[in-house]
CSV table of C-alpha atoms in Angstrom, one decimal:
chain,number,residue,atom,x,y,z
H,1,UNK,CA,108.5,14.4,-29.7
H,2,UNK,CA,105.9,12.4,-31.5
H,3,UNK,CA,107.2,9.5,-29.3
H,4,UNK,CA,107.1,11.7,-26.0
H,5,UNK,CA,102.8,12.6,-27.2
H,6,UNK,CA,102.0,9.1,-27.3
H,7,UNK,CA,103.3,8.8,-23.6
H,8,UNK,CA,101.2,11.9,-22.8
H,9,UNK,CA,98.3,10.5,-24.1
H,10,UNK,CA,98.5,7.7,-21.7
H,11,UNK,CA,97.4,10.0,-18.7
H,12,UNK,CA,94.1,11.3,-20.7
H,13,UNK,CA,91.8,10.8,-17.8
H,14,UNK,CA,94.4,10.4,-15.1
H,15,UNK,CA,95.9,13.7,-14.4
H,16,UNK,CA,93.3,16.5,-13.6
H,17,UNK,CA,93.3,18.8,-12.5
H,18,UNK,CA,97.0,18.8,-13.8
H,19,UNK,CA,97.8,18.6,-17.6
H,20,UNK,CA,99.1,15.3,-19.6
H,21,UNK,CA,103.0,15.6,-20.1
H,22,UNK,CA,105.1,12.8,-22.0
H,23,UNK,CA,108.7,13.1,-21.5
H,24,UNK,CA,111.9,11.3,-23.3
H,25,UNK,CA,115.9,11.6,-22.4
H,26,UNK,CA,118.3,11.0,-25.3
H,27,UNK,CA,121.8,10.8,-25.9
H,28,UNK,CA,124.2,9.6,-28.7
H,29,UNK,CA,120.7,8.6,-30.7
H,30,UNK,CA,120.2,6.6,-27.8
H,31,UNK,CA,116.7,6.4,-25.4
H,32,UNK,CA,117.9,6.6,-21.8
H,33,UNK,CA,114.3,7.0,-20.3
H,34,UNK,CA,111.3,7.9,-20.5
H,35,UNK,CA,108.0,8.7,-18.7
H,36,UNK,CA,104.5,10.4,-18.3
H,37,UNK,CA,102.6,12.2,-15.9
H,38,UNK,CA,100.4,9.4,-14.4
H,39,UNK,CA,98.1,11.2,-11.6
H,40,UNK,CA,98.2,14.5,-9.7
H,41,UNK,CA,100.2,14.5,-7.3
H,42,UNK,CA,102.5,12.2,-8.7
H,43,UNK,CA,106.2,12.5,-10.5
H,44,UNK,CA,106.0,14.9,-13.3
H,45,UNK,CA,106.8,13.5,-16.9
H,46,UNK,CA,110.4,15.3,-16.7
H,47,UNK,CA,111.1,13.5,-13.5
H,48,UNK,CA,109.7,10.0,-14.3
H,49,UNK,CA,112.1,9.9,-17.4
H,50,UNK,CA,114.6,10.8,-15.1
H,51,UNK,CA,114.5,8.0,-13.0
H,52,UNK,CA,114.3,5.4,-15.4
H,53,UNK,CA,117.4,6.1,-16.4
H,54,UNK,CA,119.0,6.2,-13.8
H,55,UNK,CA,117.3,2.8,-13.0
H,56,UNK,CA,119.5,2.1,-16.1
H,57,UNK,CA,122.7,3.7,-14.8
H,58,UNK,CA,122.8,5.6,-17.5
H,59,UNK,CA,124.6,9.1,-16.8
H,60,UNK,CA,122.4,11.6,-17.8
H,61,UNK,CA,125.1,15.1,-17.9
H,62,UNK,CA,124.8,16.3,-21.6
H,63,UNK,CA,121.7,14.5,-23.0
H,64,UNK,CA,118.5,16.0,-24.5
H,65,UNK,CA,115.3,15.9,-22.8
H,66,UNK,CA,112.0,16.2,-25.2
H,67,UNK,CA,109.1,17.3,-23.4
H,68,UNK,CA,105.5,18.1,-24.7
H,69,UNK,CA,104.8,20.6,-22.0
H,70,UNK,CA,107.1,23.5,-20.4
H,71,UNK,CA,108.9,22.2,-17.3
H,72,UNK,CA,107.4,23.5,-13.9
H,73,UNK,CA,109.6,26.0,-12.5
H,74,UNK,CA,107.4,26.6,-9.4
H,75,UNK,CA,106.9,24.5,-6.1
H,76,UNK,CA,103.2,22.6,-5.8
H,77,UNK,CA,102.9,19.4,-4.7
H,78,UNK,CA,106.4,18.5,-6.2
H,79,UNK,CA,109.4,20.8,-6.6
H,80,UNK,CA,110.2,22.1,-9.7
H,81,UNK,CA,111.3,19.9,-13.0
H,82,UNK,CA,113.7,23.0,-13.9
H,83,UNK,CA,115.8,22.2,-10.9
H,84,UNK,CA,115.9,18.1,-11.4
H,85,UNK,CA,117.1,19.3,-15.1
H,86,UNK,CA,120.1,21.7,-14.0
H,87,UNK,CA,121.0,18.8,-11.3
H,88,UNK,CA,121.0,16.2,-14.0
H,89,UNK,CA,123.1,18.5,-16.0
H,90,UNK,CA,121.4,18.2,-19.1
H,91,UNK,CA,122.4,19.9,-22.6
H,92,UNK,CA,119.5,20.5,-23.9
H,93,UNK,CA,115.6,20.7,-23.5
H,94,UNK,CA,113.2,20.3,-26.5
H,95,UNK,CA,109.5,21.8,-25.7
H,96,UNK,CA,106.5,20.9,-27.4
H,97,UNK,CA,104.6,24.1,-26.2
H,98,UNK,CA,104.5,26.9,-23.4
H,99,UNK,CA,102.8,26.6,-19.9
H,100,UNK,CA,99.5,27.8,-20.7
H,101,UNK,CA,99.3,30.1,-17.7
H,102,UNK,CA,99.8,33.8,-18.4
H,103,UNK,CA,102.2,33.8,-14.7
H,104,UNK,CA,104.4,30.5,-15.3
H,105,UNK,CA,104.7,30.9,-19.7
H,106,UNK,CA,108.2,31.2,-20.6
H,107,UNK,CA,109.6,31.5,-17.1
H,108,UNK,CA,111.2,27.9,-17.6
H,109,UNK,CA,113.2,29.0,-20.8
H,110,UNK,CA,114.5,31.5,-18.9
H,111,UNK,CA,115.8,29.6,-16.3
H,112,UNK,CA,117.0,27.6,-18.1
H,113,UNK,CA,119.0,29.5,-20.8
H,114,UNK,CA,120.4,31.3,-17.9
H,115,UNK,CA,121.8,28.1,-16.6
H,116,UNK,CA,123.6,27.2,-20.4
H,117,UNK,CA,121.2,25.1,-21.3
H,118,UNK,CA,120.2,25.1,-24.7
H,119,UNK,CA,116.3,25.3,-24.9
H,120,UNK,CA,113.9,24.7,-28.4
H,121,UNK,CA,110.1,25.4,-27.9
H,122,UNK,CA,107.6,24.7,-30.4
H,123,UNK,CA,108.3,21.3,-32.0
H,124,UNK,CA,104.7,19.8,-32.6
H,125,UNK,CA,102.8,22.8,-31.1
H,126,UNK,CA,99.5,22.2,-32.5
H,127,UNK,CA,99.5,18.9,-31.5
H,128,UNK,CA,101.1,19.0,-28.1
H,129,UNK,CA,98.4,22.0,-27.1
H,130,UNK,CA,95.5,20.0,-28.5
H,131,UNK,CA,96.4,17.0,-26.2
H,132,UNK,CA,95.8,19.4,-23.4
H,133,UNK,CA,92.9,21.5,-24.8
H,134,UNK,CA,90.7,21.2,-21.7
H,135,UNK,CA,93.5,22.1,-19.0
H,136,UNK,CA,94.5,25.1,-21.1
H,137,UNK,CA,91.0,26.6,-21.6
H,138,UNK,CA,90.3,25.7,-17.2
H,139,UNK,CA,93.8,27.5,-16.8
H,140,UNK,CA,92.7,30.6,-18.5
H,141,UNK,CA,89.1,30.7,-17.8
H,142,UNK,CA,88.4,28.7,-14.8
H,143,UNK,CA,85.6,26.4,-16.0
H,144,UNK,CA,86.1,23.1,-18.0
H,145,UNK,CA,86.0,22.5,-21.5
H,146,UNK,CA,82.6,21.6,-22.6
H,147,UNK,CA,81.7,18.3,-25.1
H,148,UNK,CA,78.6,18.2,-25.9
H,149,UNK,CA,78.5,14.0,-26.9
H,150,UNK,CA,74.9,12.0,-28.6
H,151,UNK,CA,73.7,9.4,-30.6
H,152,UNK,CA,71.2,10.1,-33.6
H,153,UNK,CA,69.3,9.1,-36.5
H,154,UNK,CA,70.7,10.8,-39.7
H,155,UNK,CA,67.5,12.5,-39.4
H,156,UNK,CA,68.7,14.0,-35.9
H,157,UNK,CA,66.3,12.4,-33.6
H,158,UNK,CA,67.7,11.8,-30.2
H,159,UNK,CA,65.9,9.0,-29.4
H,160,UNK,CA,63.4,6.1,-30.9
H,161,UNK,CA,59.8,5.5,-31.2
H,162,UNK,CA,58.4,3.2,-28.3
H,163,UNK,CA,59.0,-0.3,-28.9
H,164,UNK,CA,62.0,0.2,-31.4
H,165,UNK,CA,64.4,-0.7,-28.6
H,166,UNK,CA,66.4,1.7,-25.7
H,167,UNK,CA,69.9,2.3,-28.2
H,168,UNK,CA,70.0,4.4,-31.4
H,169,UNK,CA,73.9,3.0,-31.6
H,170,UNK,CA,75.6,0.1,-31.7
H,171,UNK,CA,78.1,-1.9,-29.1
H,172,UNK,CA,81.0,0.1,-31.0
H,173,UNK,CA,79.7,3.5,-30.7
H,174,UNK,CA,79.0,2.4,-27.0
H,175,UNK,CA,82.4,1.1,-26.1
H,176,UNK,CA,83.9,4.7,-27.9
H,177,UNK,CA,81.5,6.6,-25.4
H,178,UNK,CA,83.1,5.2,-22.8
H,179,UNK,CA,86.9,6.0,-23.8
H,180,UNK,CA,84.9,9.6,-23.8
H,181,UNK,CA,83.7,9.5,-20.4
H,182,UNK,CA,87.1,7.8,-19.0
H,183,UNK,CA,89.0,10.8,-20.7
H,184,UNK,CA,86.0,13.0,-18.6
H,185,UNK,CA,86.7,15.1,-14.9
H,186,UNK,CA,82.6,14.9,-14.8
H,187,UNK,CA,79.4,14.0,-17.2
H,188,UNK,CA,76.2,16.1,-17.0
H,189,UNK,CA,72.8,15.2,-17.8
H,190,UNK,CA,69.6,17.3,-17.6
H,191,UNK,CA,66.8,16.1,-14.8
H,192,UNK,CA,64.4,14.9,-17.8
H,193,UNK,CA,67.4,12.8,-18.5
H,194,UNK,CA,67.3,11.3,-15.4
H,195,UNK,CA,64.6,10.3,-15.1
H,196,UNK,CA,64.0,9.1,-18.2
H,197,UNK,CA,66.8,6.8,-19.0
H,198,UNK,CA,68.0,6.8,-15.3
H,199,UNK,CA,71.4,5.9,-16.2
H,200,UNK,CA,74.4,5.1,-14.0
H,201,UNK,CA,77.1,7.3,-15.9
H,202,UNK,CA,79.8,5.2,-14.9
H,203,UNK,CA,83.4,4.2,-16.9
H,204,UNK,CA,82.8,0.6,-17.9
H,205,UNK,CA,85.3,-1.2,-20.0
H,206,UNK,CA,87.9,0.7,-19.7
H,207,UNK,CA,90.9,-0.7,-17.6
H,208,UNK,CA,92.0,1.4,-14.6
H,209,UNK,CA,89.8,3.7,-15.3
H,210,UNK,CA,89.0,6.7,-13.1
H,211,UNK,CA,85.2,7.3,-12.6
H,212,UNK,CA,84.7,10.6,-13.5
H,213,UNK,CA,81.8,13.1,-11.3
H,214,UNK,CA,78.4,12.9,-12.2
H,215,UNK,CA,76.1,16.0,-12.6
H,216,UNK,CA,72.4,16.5,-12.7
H,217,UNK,CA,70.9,20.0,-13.5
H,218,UNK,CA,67.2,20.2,-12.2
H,219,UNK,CA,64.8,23.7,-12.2
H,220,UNK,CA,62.3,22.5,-10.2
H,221,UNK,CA,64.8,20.0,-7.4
H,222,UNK,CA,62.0,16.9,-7.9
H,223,UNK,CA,64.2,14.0,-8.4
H,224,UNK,CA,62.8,10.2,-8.0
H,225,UNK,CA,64.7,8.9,-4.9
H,226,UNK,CA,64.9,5.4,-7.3
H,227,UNK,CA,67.9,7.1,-9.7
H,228,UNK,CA,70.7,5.0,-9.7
H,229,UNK,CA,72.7,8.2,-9.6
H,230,UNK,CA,70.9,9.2,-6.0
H,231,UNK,CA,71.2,5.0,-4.8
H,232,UNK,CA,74.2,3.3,-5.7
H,233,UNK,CA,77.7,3.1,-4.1
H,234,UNK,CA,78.9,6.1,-5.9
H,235,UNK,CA,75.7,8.5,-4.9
H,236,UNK,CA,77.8,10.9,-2.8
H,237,UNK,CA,79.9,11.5,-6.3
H,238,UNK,CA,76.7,12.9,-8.0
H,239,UNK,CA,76.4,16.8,-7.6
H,240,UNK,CA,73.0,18.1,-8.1
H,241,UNK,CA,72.3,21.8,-9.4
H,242,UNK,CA,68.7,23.4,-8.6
H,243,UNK,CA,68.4,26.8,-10.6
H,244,UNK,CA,71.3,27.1,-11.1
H,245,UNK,CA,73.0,29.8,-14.2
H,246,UNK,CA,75.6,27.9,-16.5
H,247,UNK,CA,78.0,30.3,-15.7
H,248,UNK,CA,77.6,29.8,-12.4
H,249,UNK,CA,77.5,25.6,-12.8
H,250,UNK,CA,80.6,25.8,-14.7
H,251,UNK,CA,82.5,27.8,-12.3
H,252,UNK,CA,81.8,25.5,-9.8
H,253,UNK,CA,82.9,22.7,-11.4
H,254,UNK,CA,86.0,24.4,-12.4
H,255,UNK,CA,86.7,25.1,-8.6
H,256,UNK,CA,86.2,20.9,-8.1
H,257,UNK,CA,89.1,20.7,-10.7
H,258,UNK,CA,86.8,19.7,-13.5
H,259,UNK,CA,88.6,20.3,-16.4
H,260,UNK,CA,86.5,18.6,-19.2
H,261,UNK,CA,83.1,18.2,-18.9
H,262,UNK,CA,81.0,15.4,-21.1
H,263,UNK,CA,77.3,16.7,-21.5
H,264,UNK,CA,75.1,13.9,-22.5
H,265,UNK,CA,71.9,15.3,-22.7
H,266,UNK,CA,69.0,15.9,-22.7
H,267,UNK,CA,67.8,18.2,-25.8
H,268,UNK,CA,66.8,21.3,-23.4
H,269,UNK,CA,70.7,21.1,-21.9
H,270,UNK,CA,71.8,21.0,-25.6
H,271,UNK,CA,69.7,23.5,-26.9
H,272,UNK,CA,70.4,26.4,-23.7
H,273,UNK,CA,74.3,25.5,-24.2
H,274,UNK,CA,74.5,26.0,-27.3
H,275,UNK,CA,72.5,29.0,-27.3
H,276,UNK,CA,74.7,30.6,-25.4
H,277,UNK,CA,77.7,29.1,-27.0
H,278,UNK,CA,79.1,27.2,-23.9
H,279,UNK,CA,79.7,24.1,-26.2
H,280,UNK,CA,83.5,24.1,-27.4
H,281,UNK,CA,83.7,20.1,-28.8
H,282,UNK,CA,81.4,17.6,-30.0
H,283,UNK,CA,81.0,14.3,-30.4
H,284,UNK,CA,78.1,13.1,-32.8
H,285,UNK,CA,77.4,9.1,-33.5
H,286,UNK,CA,75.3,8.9,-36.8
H,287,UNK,CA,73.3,5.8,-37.2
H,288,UNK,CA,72.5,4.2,-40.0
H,289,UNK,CA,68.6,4.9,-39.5
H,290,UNK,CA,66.0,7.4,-40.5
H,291,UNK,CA,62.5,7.6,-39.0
H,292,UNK,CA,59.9,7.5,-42.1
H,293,UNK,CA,57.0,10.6,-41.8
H,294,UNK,CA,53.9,8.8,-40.2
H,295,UNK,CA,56.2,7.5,-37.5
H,296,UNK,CA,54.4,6.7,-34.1
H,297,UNK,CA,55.4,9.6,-31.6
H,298,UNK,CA,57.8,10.8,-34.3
H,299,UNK,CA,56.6,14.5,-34.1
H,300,UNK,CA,57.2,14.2,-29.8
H,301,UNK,CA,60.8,12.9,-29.9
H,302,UNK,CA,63.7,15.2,-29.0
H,303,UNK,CA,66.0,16.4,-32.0
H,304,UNK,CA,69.4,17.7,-32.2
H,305,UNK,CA,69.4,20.5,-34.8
H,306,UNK,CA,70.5,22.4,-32.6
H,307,UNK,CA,73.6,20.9,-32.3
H,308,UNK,CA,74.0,20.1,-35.8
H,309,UNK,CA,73.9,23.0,-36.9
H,310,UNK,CA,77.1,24.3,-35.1
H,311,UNK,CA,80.0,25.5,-36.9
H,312,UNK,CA,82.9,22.8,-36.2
H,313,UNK,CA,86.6,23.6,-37.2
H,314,UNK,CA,88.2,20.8,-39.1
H,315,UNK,CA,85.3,18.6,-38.4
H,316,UNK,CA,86.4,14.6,-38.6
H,317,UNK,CA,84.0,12.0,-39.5
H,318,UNK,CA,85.1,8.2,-38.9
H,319,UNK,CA,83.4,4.7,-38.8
H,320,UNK,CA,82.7,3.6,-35.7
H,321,UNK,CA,81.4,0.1,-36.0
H,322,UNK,CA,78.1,0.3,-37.7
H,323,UNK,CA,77.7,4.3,-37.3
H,324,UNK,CA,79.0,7.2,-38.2
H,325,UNK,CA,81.1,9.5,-35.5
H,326,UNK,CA,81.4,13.1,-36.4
H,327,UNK,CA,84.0,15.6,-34.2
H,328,UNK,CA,84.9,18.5,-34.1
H,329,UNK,CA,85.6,22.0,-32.5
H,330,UNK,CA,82.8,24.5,-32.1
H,331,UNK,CA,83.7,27.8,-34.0
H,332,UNK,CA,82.7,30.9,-31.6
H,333,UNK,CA,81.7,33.3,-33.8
């Protein structure tokens, strides 16, 4: 199973609006095939091992198939992995956890136990519904999973005096940003943001990576034609929102198939989010750097408090190059 995550966690980025599934067949101790769910739309996990082995000519009637997700039992855009696993004949399927959806949970085990197969559920749980946090919480809710990512001085300044150069980070914070961002359905800045920084809020880096929707949220609508977001090649993948509600945001991008968001700022998009506790993840890079009282312009630059002082479940704090990066789920209280 622990082999069968690590092929799941190769579609992280890939698969939205569909979740990422790792799948191994094995028989006599013996690896027969294996495969992951590599886009929507294409083979399933289940199917993929399926056909590796028999690319092998291996006989697959009696082997065990380990699965981080529930088999589909339903028809979408492919038919059903339950039916490829009765026609294969396998003995036995191993689960890592349940289809997250209230209508399709369970209704595999019972298919298959009907049909003699011998069905376990459960193995790795925690782990294999963390991989797919943000397609369980759009399933039940409709609207993506919200991380809320910035850089920061340990004094929790969001950005630098004038003159002390455009990055609080270094190159290796950077680079982890954009694993973030290619694991993202969409990024969202504030309009201050914009124009600001004007940044691009593209995947950079990252091999193969799918460029995720870019999202601008504006009161007053007055956005500098010169943005690179509103310019370049990828303009008509920016979606603007002009007084628009959160609720109302989120739900929208849920309908696009947006199943985790990556806010990047600004401090007012921080501050209303987490006010209203719409932030479920974040992603905090430390630096090593604290701006002295007396600071030029220190008393005008944007802080994070608001962020920081979240409540984070099992929060993690690693290296990352030079800086600190702290995760961690929000607690909603």
């Amino acid at each position: 199973m622990r082999l069968a995550l690590d092929l799941a966690r190769k579609g992280l980025g890939r698969t939205s609006p569909n979740p990422c599934v790792g799948a191994i067949l094995v028989k006599s101790g013996k690896i027969l095939g294996q495969g992951w769910h590599k886009k929507a739309g294409g083979p399933h996990a289940e199917i993929a091992a399926i056909r590796q082995a028999r690319r092998r000519g291996h006989r697959l009637r009696g082997a065990t198939l380990y699965v981080t997700l529930e088999p589909c039992c339903t028809h979408g855009r492919t038919p059903p992995c339950t039916e490829a696993i009765l026609r294969e004949g396998l003995a036995r399927v191993v689960v890592g956890c349940s289809d997250p959806n209230p209508k399709h949970s369970g209704r595999a085990f019972k298919i298959l136990r009907r049909a003699g197969v011998n069905v376990t559920h459960g193995v790795l749980k925690n782990e294999a519904t963390r991989l797919n946090r943000s397609f369980n919480h759009w399933i039940r809710t409709g609207q993506p999973w919200v991380l809320a990512k910035a850089a920061l001085t340990l004094d929790g300044f969001l950005a630098l005096p004038p003159g002390q150069g455009r990055w609080i980070t270094g190159p290796a914070a950077r680079r982890d940003v954009h694993l973030l961002r290619s694991h993202s359905d969409a990024i969202l800045i504030g309009a201050g943001t914009a124009r600001i920084d004007n940044p691009r809020l593209t995947v950079r880096g990252i091999k193969n990576a799918r460029q995720p929707l870019r999202v601008i949220v504006t009161r007053s609508g007055k956005l500098p034609r010169s943005l690179h977001l509103l310019r370049d090649a990828r303009r008509h993948e920016t979606v603007v929102f002009k007084k628009q509600t959160w609720p109302r945001i989120l739900s929208e991008l849920g309908r696009r198939g947006v199943t985790q968001l990556l806010v990047e700022g600004g401090a007012q998009v921080f501050r209303d989010l987490a006010r209203k506790k719409l932030i479920h993840e974040v992603a905090l890079y430390y630096a090593p750097k604290i701006l002295p009282e007396g600071q030029p312009d220190r008393e005008f630059l944007p802080r994070a408090a608001f962020l920081t002082a979240l409540r984070l479940q099992k929060p993690r704090l690693e290296y990352c190059g030079r800086d600190l990066k702290l995760t961690g789920w929000v607690k909603q209280d």
